[in-house]
XYZ file of C-alpha atoms in Angstrom:
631
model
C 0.000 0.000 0.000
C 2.899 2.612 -0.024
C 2.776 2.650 -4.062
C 2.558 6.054 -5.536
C -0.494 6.574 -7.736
C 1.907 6.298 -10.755
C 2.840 2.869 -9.606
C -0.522 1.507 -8.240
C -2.788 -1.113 -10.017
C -6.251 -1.567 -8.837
C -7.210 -5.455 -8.599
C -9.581 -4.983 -11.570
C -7.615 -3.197 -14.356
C -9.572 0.203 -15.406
C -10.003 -1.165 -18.825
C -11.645 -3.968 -17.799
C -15.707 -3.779 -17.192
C -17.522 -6.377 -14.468
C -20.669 -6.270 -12.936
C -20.676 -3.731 -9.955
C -23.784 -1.568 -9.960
C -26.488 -4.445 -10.964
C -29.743 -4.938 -9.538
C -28.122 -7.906 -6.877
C -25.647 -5.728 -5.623
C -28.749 -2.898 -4.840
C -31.453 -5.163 -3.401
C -28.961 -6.993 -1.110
C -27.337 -3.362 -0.122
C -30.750 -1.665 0.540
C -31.542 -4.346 2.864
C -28.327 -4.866 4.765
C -28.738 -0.761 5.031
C -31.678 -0.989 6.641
C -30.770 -4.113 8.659
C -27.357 -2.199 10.094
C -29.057 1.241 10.228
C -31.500 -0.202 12.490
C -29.179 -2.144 14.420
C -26.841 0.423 15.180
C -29.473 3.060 16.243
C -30.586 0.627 18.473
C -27.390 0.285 20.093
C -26.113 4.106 19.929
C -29.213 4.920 21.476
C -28.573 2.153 24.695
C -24.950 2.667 25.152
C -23.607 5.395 22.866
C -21.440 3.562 20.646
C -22.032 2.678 17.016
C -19.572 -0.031 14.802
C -18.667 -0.330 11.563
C -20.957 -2.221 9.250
C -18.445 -2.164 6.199
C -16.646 -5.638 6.983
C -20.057 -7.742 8.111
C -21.543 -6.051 5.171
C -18.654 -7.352 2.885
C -18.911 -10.521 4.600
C -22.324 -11.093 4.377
C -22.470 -10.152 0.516
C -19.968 -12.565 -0.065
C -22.153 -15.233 0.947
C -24.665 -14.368 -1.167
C -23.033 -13.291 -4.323
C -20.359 -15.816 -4.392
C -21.691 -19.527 -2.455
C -25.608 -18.911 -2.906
C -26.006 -17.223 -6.623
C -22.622 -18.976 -7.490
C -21.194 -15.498 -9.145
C -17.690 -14.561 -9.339
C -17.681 -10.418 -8.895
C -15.741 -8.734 -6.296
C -17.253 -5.373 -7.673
C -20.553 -6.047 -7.052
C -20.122 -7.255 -3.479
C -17.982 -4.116 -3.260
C -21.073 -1.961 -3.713
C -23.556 -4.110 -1.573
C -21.171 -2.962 1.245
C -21.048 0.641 0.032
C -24.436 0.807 -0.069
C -24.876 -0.959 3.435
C -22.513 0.837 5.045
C -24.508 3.746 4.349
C -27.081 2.575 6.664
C -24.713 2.435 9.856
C -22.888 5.679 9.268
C -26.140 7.679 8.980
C -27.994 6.211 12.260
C -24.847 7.026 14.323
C -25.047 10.823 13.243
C -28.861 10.543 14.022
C -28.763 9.411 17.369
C -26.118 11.274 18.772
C -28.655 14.750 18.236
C -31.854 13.981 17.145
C -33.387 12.449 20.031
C -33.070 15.599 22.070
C -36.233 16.946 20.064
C -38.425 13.703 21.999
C -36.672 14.468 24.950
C -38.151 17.929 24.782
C -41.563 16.695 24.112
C -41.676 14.528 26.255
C -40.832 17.341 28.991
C -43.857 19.538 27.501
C -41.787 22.356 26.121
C -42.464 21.134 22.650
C -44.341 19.151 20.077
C -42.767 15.154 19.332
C -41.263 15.844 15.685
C -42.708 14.398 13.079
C -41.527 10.931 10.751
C -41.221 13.358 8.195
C -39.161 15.998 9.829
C -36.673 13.283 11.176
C -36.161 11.706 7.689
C -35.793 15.099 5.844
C -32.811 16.141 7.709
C -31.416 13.192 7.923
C -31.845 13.145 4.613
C -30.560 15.767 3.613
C -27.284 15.250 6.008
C -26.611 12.365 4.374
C -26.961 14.006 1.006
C -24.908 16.499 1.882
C -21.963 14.507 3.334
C -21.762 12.054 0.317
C -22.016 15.127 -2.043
C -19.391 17.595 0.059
C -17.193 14.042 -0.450
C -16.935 14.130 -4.037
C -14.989 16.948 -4.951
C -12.150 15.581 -2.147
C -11.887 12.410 -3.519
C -9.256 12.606 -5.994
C -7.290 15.235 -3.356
C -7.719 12.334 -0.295
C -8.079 8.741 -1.627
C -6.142 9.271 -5.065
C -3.559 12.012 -4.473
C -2.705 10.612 -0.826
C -2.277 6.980 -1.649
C 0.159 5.351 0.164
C -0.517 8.440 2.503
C -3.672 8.120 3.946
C -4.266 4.787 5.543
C -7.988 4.391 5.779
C -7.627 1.578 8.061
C -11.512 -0.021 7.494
C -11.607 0.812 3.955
C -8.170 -0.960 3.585
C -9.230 -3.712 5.941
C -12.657 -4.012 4.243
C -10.778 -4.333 0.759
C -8.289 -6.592 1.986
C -11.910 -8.974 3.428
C -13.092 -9.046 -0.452
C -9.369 -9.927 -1.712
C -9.524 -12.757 0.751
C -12.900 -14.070 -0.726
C -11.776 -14.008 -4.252
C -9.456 -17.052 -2.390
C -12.951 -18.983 -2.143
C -14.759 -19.960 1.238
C -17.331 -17.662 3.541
C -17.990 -16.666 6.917
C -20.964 -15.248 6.239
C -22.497 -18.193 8.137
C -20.599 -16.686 11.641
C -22.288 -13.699 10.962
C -25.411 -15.196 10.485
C -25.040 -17.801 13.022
C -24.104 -14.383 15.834
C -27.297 -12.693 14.300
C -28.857 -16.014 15.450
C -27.875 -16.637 18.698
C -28.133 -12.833 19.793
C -31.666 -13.044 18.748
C -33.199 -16.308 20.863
C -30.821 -14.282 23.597
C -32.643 -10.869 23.631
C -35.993 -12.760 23.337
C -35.535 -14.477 26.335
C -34.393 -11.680 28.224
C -36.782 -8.988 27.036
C -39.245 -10.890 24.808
C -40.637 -13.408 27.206
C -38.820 -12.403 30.325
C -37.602 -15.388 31.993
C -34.408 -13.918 33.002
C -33.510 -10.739 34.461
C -32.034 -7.801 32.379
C -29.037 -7.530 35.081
C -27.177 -9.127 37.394
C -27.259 -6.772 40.451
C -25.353 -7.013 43.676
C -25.965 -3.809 46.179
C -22.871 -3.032 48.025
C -24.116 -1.384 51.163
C -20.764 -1.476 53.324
C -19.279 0.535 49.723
C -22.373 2.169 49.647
C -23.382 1.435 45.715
C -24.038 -1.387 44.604
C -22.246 -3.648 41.192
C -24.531 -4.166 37.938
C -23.966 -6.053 35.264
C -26.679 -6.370 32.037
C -26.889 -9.880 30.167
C -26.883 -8.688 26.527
C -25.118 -10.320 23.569
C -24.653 -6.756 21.980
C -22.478 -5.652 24.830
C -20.714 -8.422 24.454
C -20.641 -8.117 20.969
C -18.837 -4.377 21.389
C -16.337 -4.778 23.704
C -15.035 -8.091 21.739
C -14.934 -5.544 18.854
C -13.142 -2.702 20.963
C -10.875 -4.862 22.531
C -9.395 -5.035 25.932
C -8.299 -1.276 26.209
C -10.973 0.406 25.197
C -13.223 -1.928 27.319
C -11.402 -1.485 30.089
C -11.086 2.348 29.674
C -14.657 2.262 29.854
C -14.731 0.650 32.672
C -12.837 2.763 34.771
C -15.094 5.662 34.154
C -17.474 3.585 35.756
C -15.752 2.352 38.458
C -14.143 6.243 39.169
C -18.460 7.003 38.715
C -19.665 3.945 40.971
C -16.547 2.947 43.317
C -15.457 6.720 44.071
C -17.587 9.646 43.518
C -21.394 7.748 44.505
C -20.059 6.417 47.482
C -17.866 10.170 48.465
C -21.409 11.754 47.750
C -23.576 9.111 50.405
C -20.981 9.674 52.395
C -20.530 13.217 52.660
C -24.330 14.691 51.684
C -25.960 13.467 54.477
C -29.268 15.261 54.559
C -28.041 17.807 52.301
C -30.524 19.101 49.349
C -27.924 19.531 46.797
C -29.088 20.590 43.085
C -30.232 19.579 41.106
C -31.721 16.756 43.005
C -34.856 17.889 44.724
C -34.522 15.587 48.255
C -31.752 14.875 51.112
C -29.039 12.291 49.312
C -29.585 10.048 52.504
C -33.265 10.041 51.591
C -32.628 9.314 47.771
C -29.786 6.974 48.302
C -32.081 4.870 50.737
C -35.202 4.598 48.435
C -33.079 4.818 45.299
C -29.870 3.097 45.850
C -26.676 3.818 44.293
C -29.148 4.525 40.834
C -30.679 7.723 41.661
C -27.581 9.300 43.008
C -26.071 8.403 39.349
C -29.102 9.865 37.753
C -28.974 12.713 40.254
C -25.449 13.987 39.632
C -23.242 11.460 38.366
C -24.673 12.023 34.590
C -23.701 15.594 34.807
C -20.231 14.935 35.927
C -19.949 12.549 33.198
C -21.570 14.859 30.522
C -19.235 16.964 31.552
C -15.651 15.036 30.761
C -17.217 13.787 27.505
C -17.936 17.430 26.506
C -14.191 18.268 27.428
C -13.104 14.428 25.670
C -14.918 16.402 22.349
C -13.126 19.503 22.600
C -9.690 18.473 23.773
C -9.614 15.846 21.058
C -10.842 18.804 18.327
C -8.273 21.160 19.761
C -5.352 18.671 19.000
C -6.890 17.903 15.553
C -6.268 22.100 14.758
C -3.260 22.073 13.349
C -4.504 18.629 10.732
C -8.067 20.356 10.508
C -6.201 23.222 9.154
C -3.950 21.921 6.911
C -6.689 18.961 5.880
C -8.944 22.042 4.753
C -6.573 23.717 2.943
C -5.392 21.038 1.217
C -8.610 19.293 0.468
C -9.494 23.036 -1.322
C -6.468 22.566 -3.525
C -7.000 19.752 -4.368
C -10.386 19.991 -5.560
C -9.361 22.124 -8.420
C -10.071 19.287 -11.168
C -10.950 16.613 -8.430
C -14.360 15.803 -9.675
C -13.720 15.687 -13.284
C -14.870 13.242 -15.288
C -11.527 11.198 -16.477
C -10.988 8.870 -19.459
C -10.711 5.800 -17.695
C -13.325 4.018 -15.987
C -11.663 4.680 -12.405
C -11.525 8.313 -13.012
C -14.930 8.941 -13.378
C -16.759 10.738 -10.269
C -20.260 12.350 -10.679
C -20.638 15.649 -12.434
C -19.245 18.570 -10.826
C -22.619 20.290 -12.398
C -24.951 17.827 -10.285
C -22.881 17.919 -7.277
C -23.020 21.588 -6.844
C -26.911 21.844 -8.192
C -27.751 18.851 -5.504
C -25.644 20.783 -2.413
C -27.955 24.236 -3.537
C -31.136 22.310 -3.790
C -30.644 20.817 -0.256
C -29.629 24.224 1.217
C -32.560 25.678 -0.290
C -34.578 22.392 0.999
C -32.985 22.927 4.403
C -34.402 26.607 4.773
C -38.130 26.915 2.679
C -39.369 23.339 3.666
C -41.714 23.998 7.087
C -41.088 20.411 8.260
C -36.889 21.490 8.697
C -37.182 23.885 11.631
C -33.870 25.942 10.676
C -33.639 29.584 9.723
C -32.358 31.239 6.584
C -29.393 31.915 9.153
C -29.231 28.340 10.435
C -29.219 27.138 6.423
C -26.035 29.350 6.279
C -24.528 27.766 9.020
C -25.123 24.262 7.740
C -23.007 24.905 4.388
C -19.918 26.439 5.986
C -19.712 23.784 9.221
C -21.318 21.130 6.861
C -18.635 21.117 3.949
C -15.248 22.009 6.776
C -16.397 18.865 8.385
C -16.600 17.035 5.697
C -13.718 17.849 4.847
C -12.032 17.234 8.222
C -13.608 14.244 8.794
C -12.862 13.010 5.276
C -9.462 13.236 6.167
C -9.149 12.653 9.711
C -10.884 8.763 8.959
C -7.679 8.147 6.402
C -5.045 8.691 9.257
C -6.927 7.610 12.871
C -9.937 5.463 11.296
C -13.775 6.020 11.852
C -13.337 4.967 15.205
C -11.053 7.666 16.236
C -13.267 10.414 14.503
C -14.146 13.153 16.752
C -17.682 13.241 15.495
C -19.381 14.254 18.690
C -16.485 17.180 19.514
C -17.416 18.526 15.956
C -21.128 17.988 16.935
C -20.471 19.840 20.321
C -18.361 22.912 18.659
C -21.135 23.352 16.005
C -23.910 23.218 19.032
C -22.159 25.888 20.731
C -21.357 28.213 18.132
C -25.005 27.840 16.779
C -27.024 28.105 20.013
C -24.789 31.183 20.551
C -25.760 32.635 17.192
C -29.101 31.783 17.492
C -29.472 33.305 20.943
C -27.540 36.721 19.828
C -30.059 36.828 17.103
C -32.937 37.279 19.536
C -34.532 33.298 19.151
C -34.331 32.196 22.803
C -36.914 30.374 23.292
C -37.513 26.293 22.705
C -37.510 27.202 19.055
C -34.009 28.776 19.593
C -32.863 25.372 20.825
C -34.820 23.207 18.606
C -33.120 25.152 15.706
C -29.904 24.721 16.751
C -30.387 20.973 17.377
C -31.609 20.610 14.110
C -28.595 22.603 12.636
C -25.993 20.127 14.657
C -28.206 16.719 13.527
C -27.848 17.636 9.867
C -23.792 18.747 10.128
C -23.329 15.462 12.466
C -24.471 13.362 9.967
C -22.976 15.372 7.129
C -19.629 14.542 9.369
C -20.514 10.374 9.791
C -21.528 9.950 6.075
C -18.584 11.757 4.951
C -16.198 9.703 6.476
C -17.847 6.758 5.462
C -18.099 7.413 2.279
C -14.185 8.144 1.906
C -13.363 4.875 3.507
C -15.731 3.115 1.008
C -14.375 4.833 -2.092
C -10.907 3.771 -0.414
C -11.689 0.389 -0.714
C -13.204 0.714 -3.991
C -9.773 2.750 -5.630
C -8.072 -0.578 -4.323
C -10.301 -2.746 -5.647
C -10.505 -0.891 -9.228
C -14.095 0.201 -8.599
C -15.970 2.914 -10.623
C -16.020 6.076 -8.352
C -19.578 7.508 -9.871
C -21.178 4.166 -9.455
C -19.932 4.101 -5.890
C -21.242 7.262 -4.854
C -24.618 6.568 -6.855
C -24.675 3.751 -4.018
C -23.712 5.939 -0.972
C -26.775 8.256 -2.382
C -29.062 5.105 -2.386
C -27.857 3.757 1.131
C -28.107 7.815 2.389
C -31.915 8.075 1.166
C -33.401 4.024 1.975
C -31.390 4.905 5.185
C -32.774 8.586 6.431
C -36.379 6.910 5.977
C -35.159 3.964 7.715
C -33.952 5.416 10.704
C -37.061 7.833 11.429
C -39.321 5.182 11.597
C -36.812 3.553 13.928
C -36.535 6.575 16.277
C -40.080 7.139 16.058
C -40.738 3.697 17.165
C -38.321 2.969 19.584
C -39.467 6.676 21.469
C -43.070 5.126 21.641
C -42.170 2.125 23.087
C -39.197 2.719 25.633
C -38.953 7.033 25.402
C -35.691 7.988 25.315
C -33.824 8.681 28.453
C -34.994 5.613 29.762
C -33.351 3.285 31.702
C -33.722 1.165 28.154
C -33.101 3.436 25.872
C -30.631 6.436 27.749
C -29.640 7.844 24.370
C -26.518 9.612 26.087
C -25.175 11.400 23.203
C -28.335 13.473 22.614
C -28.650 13.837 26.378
C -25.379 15.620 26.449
C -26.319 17.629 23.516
C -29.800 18.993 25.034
C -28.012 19.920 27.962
C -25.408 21.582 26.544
C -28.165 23.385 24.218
C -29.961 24.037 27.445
C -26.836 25.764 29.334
C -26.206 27.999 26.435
C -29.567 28.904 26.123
C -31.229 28.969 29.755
C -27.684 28.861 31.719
C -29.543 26.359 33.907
C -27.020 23.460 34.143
C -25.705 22.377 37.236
C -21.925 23.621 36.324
C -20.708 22.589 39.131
C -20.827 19.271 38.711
C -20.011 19.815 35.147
C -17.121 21.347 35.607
C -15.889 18.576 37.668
C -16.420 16.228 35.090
C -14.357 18.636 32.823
C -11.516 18.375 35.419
C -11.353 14.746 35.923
C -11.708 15.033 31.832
C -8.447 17.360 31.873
C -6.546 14.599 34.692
C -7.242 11.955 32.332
C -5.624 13.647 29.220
C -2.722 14.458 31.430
C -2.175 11.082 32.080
C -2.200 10.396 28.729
C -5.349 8.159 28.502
C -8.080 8.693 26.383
C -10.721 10.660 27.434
C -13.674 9.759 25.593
C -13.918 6.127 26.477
C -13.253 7.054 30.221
C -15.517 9.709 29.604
C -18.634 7.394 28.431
C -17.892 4.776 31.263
C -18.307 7.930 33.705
C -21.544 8.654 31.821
C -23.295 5.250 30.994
C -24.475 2.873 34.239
C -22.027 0.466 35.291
C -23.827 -2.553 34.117
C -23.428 -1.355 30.591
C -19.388 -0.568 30.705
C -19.489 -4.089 32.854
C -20.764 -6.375 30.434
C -18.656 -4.277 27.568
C -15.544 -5.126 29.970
C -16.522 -8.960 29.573
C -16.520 -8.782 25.710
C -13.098 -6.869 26.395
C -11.869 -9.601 28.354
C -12.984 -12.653 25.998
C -11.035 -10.488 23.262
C -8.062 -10.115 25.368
C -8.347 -13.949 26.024
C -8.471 -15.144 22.554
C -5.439 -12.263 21.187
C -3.132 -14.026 23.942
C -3.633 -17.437 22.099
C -2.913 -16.110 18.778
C -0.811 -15.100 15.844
C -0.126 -11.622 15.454
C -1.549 -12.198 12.074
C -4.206 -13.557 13.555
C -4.751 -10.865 15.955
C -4.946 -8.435 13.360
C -7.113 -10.014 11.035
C -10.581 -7.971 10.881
C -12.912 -10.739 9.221
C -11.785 -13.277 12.494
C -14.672 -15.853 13.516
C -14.694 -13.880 17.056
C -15.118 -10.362 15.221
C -17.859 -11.785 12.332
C -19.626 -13.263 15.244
C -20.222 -10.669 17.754
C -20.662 -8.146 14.696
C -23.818 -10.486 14.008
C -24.490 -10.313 17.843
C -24.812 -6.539 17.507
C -26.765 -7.030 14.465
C -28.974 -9.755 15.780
C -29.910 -8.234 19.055
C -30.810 -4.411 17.205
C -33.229 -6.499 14.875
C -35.105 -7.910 17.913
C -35.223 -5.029 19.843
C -37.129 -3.268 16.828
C -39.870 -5.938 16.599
C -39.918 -5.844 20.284
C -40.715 -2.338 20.040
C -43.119 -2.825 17.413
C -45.043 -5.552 19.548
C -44.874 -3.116 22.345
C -46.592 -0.271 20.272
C -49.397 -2.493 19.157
C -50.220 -3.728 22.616
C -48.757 -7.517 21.892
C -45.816 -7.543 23.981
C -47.707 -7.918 28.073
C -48.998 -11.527 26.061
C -45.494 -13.144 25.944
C -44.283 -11.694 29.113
C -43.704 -14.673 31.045
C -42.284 -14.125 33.855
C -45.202 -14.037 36.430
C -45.195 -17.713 36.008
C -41.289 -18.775 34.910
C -38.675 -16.583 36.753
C -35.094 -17.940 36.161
C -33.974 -15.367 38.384
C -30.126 -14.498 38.733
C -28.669 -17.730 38.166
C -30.534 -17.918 35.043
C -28.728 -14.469 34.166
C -25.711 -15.987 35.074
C -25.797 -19.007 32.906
C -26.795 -16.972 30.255
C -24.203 -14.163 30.448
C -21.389 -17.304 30.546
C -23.119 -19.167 27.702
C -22.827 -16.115 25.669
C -19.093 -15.963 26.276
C -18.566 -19.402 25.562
C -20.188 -18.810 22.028
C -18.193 -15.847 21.259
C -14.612 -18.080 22.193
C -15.863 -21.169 20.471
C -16.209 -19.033 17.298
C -13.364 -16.976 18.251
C -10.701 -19.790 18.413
C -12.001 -22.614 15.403
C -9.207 -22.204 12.731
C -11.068 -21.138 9.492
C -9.854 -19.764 6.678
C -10.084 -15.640 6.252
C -12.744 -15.262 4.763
C-alpha cells in the first residue's frame, strides 16, 4: 500500500468492465442498510457507541453473491457494502442529536417531531456529506495513496481480496445474528431472566450491575481489551469513588439539582438515583471536554486537511478517461448541495432559519472535509464526530441566541442545525473509507457514490421510523433506551440557552476530563464509562476480556485479522440483538408484547442471568478460536 499513484494497479484493471452496480448488488445493499441502520441506532441509542458495518456487510455479501447465486464479482459485493454501510454511518449521526427533540416533548416544552421531519434532515445530512465528499476524492483517496491509511476501507478491501481465495464466513455472521436473537428474546421478549445481574454493596455504599446482553458483548469483543477497560474505569471512578464520596458526605443535604436529602434518595433509590442525580452531569461533563480536547489537538490537521482538500479539488471531480476516473458531475454535485440548502431553509417540516441554512453549508462542507481526512489517518473509530457535533452546538445556540430566538424554538433550531452537520460529518467519512476500498479494488467512483446516495436516502427513511418507534415504546432517556449522546447535547443546548445546568458538577467532570488527558489516557472512552451505568461498561468489559483472552492465544496475524470468527460473530451479535429489539418495540406499540411476558409464572432469576451471560461468552470463544480460513 505505499505505491505512488503512478505505480498503483487496482485489482480490476480500469479497462476492464464487471458487474458492480447491478440490480443484486442494490437489493442486497438496501436491505443490509436498513438491517445495520436499524441495528446500530438501536445500540447508539442504549450505550452510545455505534460499529462499523463495512466488513459484516462485505462478509455477508460474499455469501450471497459468491456460495448462494454462485457469481464470481468482487465489484458487485464491493457496492452491496457501500451501499450498506450507508445505513450504519447515517444512524450514528442521528442518534447522537436527534433524540433531544423527543426528549423535549416529552418534557412539555415542545411538540414530538414528526416521521417526516426526522427523515428530511437526515436526509438531507446524508446528502450532503456524500455530495461535500466528491470533490475531495481525488485530493484524499487518489492524491494521498500510500498516505492516507484508511484503516476499514483498507481492511474491508483486503476482506473481499480474501474471498476471491474462495470460502465464507458469512455463516458466523449469520449464526451471531442467530444466537443474539433467541438471547434478547428471552431476556426482554418473554422475560424469563432478568435484564441484570445486580449485587448492592451497602458497606461501599453502591451497589455492582452487570446487564446480560449479547450486543455488549458483541462491542467490547470488537473494541478490545483497552478500550473496554477504559470504559470501565469511568465507571468504576463514577460507581466505586464519587457515589459512594457523595452518600458519604451529603448526608441530609438538598444539593441541586436533586430535589430531596441524598440520605433520603440513596435509601429509596440506591446507588441509581444518586447516578441519575449527579453522576450524569459529571460525566456529561468530561465527555464534553473528551470532544473539545480531542478537536483542539486535531487544529493544526483540521487546518492543513482544509486547505489542502481546497487545492485539491481544483479538477478533483472531473470526469476522467478511464473508468476509475470517473466521479459524478461537478454540475450535479453543486446543483444537488444548492437544492438541499434551499430544501434545508423553505421546507416547514426542517425547523432551521435562513441563518441556520447558512450555518449548515460552511460547518457542513469544513467537516466534511475534516472528517474526510481525519478517517484516512486515525480510522472512523477515532473520529471526533461528537467534539465537531459539540463545537457546532455551541457556536449555533450562541448565534441563534444573539439573534434574539431564545426560546424552545431557539434550541430546537440549533439541534436541528448540529443533527444535519453530524451526519454530514458520519456519512462523509464513510463514504471516503468506502471509495478507499473501492480505488483498491478498481471500482468505478460515480457508481460508488450513486450507491452511498441510495444507502443515504433508503437509510434517512429507515432510521425515522426507527426513532419514532423505539421513542413510543421505551422514550428515550430511559433506563432502556438512555440515548446519552443526545442527552449531552440537550443539555449543553440548554446551558447555552437557559444557563440552567448544574456547572458545578459539570465542571468537575471537565476536570477529571483534563486529569485523564494528562495522564495520557483517552478521554472519551473514560468519559462514556463515567456517563453510561455500570452494568453497561461491565458487560462491555466482559466482551473486552474474551477479546483479550483469545489475542493471547494467537498469531499476530491472527490478531490483526478484521474478518476473524470472534469479530464476524459478535458483529452479528450486535446485528442480531438491534433487529429484535425493533420488533420488540413494534409488539410493544401495538399492545402484543404484556402476552409473551412470562415471567409471572417462569422466573429464572439471577442464576438464570448468570448461565446466560457465561453461555454467551462461551459462544463468542468457540467461534473466536475454530481455525477457518479468512474469509
Amino acid at each position: 500500500m505505499e505505491k505512488s499513484k503512478e505505480e498503483f494497479k487496482p485489482y480490476i484493471p480500469a479497462d476492464k468492465v464487471t458487474p458492480e452496480f447491478t440490480v443484486t448488488s442494490i437489493i442486497i445493499g438496501v436491505l443490509l442498510a436498513v438491517i445495520f441502520g436499524a441495528a446500530n441506532a438501536y445500540l447508539g441509542l442504549r450505550v452510545g457507541m455505534t460499529v462499523s458495518a463495512s466488513i459484516p456487510a462485505a462478509v455477508i455479501s460474499m455469501g450471497v453473491i459468491r456460495v448462494i447465486m454462485k457469481k464470481d464479482s468482487i465489484l458487485e459485493s464491493n457496492m452491496v457494502q457501500t451501499i450498506g454501510s450507508a445505513g450504519e454511518s447515517l444512524a450514528a449521526g442521528a442518534i447522537f442529536t436527534l433524540p433531544a427533540l423527543y426528549l423535549w416533548a416529552s418534557e412539555g416544552k415542545t411538540e414530538a417531531p414528526s416521521l417526516l421531519t426526522i427523515s428530511l434532515i437526515a436526509l438531507c445530512g446524508g446528502l450532503l456529506g456524500v455530495l461535500f465528499m466528491v470533490p475531495l476524492r481525488n485530493a484524499l483517496i487518489v492524491k494521498e495513496h500510500g498516505v492516507l491509511p484508511y484503516p476499514e476501507g483498507t481492511a474491508c478491501a483486503e476482506v473481499l481480496l480474501a474471498g476471491e481465495e474462495g470460502g465464507s464466513s458469512a455463516k458466523t455472521v449469520f449464526c451471531g445474528m442467530g444466537l443474539a436473537a433467541v438471547f434478547k428474546f428471552i431476556v426482554d421478549g418473554i422475560k424469563v431472566v432478568p435484564t441484570a445481574i445486580t449485587a448492592p454493596l451497602r458497606a461501599l455504599k453502591t451497589e455492582f450491575s452487570a446487564q446480560v446482553y449479547p450486543a455488549l458483548i458483541g462491542v467490547g469483543y470488537i473494541c478490545g481489551i483497552k478500550i473496554s477497560s477504559y470504559m470501565f474505569a469511568g465507571a468504576v471512578l463514577g460507581w466505586f469513588v464519587i457515589i459512594p464520596a457523595i452518600v458519604t458526605f451529603g448526608g441530609s443535604t438538598v444539593l441541586y439539582p436533586g430535589t430531596d436529602t441524598i440520605a433520603r434518595m440513596y435509601a429509596e433509590g440506591g446507588a441509581s438515583a444518586i447516578w441519575g442525580s449527579y453522576i450524569r452531569y459529571i460525566g456529561a461533563g468530561a465527555v464534553a471536554a473528551g470532544g473539545i480536547i480531542s478537536l483542539i489537538k486535531s487544529l493544526p490537521l483540521i487546518a492543513t486537511t482544509f486547505r489542502d482538500g481546497v487545492k485539491g479539488m481544483k479538477g478533483g471531480a472531473k470526469a476522467g478517461d478511464l473508468r476509475t476516473e470517473q466521479d459524478i458531475d461537478m454540475r450535479a454535485v453543486i446543483g444537488g448541495i444548492i437544492v438541499l440548502v434551499v430544501a434545508i431553509w423553505l421546507l416547514p417540516a426542517i425547523p432551521v432559519s435562513p441563518l441556520g441554512a447558512v450555518l449548515v453549508v460552511i460547518f457542513g462542507f469544513f467537516f466534511a472535509t475534516v472528517s474526510s481526512r481525519m478517517v484516512g489517518l486515525v480510522g472512523s473509530s477515532n473520529n471526533p464526530v461528537s467534539g465537531m457535533a459539540i463545537a457546532t452546538l455551541l457556536f449555533s445556540t450562541l448565534v441563534i441566541k444573539m439573534s434574539g430566538d431564545t426560546g424552545i424554538s431557539g434550541m430546537v433550531g440549533a439541534i436541528a442545525i448540529g443533527s444535519v452537520i453530524c451526519i454530514i460529518a458520519a456519512m462523509a467519512g464513510d463514504t471516503s473509507q468506502d471509495l478507499k476500498t473501492g480505488y483498491i479494488l478498481g471500482a468505478t467512483p460515480k457508481k460508488q457514490q450513486i450507491g452511498e446516495l441510495i444507502g443515504a436516502v433508503v437509510s434517512a427513511f429507515t432510521i425515522g421510523g426507527v426513532l419514532l418507534l423505539l421513542n413510543n415504546a421505551w422514550e428515550f432517556g430511559s433506563e432502556a433506551l438512555s440515548a446519552p449522546q443526545a442527552t449531552l447535547m440537550k443539555m449543553i443546548t440548554e446551558g447555552v440557552m437557559n444557563g440552567n445546568l448544574p456547572w458545578s458538577l459539570v465542571f468537575i467532570g471537565v476536570f477529571i476530563g483534563i486529569v485523564i488527558e494528562i495522564l495520557g489516557i483517552p478521554i472519551l472512552p473514560v468519559a462514556i464509562g463515567l456517563y453510561l451505568p455500570l452494568e453497561l461498561s461491565a458487560t462491555i468489559m466482559v466482551g473486552g476480556a474474551a477479546r483479550w483472552f483469545v489475542d493471547k492465544r494467537s498469531s499476530e496475524k491472527e490478531k490483526k485479522n478484521e474478518a476473524s470468527g470472534g469479530i464476524l460473530f459478535c458483529s452479528g451479535l450486535i446485528a442480531g440483538e438491534g433487529l429484535v429489539g425493533i420488533l420488540l418495540a413494534i409488539l410493544a406499540v401495538v399492545g402484543v408484547s404484556d402476552a409473551l411476558d412470562l415471567s409471572g409464572t417462569v422466573n429464572l432469576g439471577l442464576a438464570g442471568a448468570v448461565v446466560l451471560l457465561v453461555i454467551m461468552v462461551l459462544c463468542v470463544l468457540k467461534f473466536a478460536m475454530t481455525k477457518k480460513k479468512t474469509v
